[in-house]
Amino acid sequence: MPCGLRVLHLKLEPKNAQTRAGSAVLFNTLKAPLLAMIPRPELRDIEADNLATRLLDVLVSRQLGSGQDYELTPAEVRNLLAVSPERVREHFAWLLWRLQSDDTPGDGQLAAKGTRWRELVGPIFERIWPLDTRLRTERASRNLVQMAMNTDDAFSEAVDAVLDVLAPYELYSLEHTCHIPEGSMASF
């Protein structure tokens, strides 16, 4: 498990699919206050991160076909990301990177990274990520580049998906992220 953290662990029971977000009935009841709370500035980072993780759990279970009872749409998450502090977008980008790069997929996850991008992470990313240039940050961009770097044979598709939402960041950081020999980008 990367970083000692399982980004996603679905507990799928035959009658009642459930994610770490709780039962669908509980989630649907609390969804409106949850979506209203995440963008609030008084919410601590750890609390916002925890709630954002639950939202991704629901999106993943819906994408995999096991969470159709959860009433959360990609448009709701995209709107949430657009009005939330940059820290929430950065954490969401980190979650997507970890989900894409996880070498030990859990129940229902796709093992091959190219397939995982095409059938799970890519569709979620493309539906939720806001396109507004004012919302782009260096940290979120770094996480999205890392996500794309972990797509194996779907790399060109991932680059096409993230290219228009990246903010420029330091060349030395890009060299490190992309494992480019130091100084190779000096002419840029």
JSON list of N, CA and C in Angstrom, two decimals, residues 43-50:
[
{"chain": "A", "resi": 43, "resn": "LEU", "atom": "N", "xyz": [-13.12, 24.89, 8.48]},
{"chain": "A", "resi": 43, "resn": "LEU", "atom": "CA", "xyz": [-12.90, 23.45, 8.52]},
{"chain": "A", "resi": 43, "resn": "LEU", "atom": "C", "xyz": [-11.40, 23.18, 8.48]},
{"chain": "A", "resi": 44, "resn": "ARG", "atom": "N", "xyz": [-10.91, 22.40, 9.41]},
{"chain": "A", "resi": 44, "resn": "ARG", "atom": "CA", "xyz": [-9.49, 22.08, 9.43]},
{"chain": "A", "resi": 44, "resn": "ARG", "atom": "C", "xyz": [-9.13, 21.22, 8.22]},
{"chain": "A", "resi": 45, "resn": "ASP", "atom": "N", "xyz": [-7.88, 21.32, 7.79]},
{"chain": "A", "resi": 45, "resn": "ASP", "atom": "CA", "xyz": [-7.42, 20.57, 6.61]},
{"chain": "A", "resi": 45, "resn": "ASP", "atom": "C", "xyz": [-7.69, 19.08, 6.75]},
{"chain": "A", "resi": 46, "resn": "ILE", "atom": "N", "xyz": [-7.38, 18.52, 7.90]},
{"chain": "A", "resi": 46, "resn": "ILE", "atom": "CA", "xyz": [-7.55, 17.08, 8.10]},
{"chain": "A", "resi": 46, "resn": "ILE", "atom": "C", "xyz": [-9.02, 16.68, 7.97]},
{"chain": "A", "resi": 47, "resn": "GLU", "atom": "N", "xyz": [-9.91, 17.55, 8.43]},
{"chain": "A", "resi": 47, "resn": "GLU", "atom": "CA", "xyz": [-11.35, 17.26, 8.32]},
{"chain": "A", "resi": 47, "resn": "GLU", "atom": "C", "xyz": [-11.80, 17.34, 6.86]},
{"chain": "A", "resi": 48, "resn": "ALA", "atom": "N", "xyz": [-11.36, 18.38, 6.17]},
{"chain": "A", "resi": 48, "resn": "ALA", "atom": "CA", "xyz": [-11.71, 18.52, 4.75]},
{"chain": "A", "resi": 48, "resn": "ALA", "atom": "C", "xyz": [-11.15, 17.36, 3.94]},
{"chain": "A", "resi": 49, "resn": "ASP", "atom": "N", "xyz": [-9.91, 16.95, 4.24]},
{"chain": "A", "resi": 49, "resn": "ASP", "atom": "CA", "xyz": [-9.29, 15.82, 3.55]},
{"chain": "A", "resi": 49, "resn": "ASP", "atom": "C", "xyz": [-10.11, 14.55, 3.75]},
{"chain": "A", "resi": 50, "resn": "ASN", "atom": "N", "xyz": [-10.52, 14.32, 4.99]},
{"chain": "A", "resi": 50, "resn": "ASN", "atom": "CA", "xyz": [-11.30, 13.13, 5.32]},
{"chain": "A", "resi": 50, "resn": "ASN", "atom": "C", "xyz": [-12.61, 13.12, 4.55]}
]
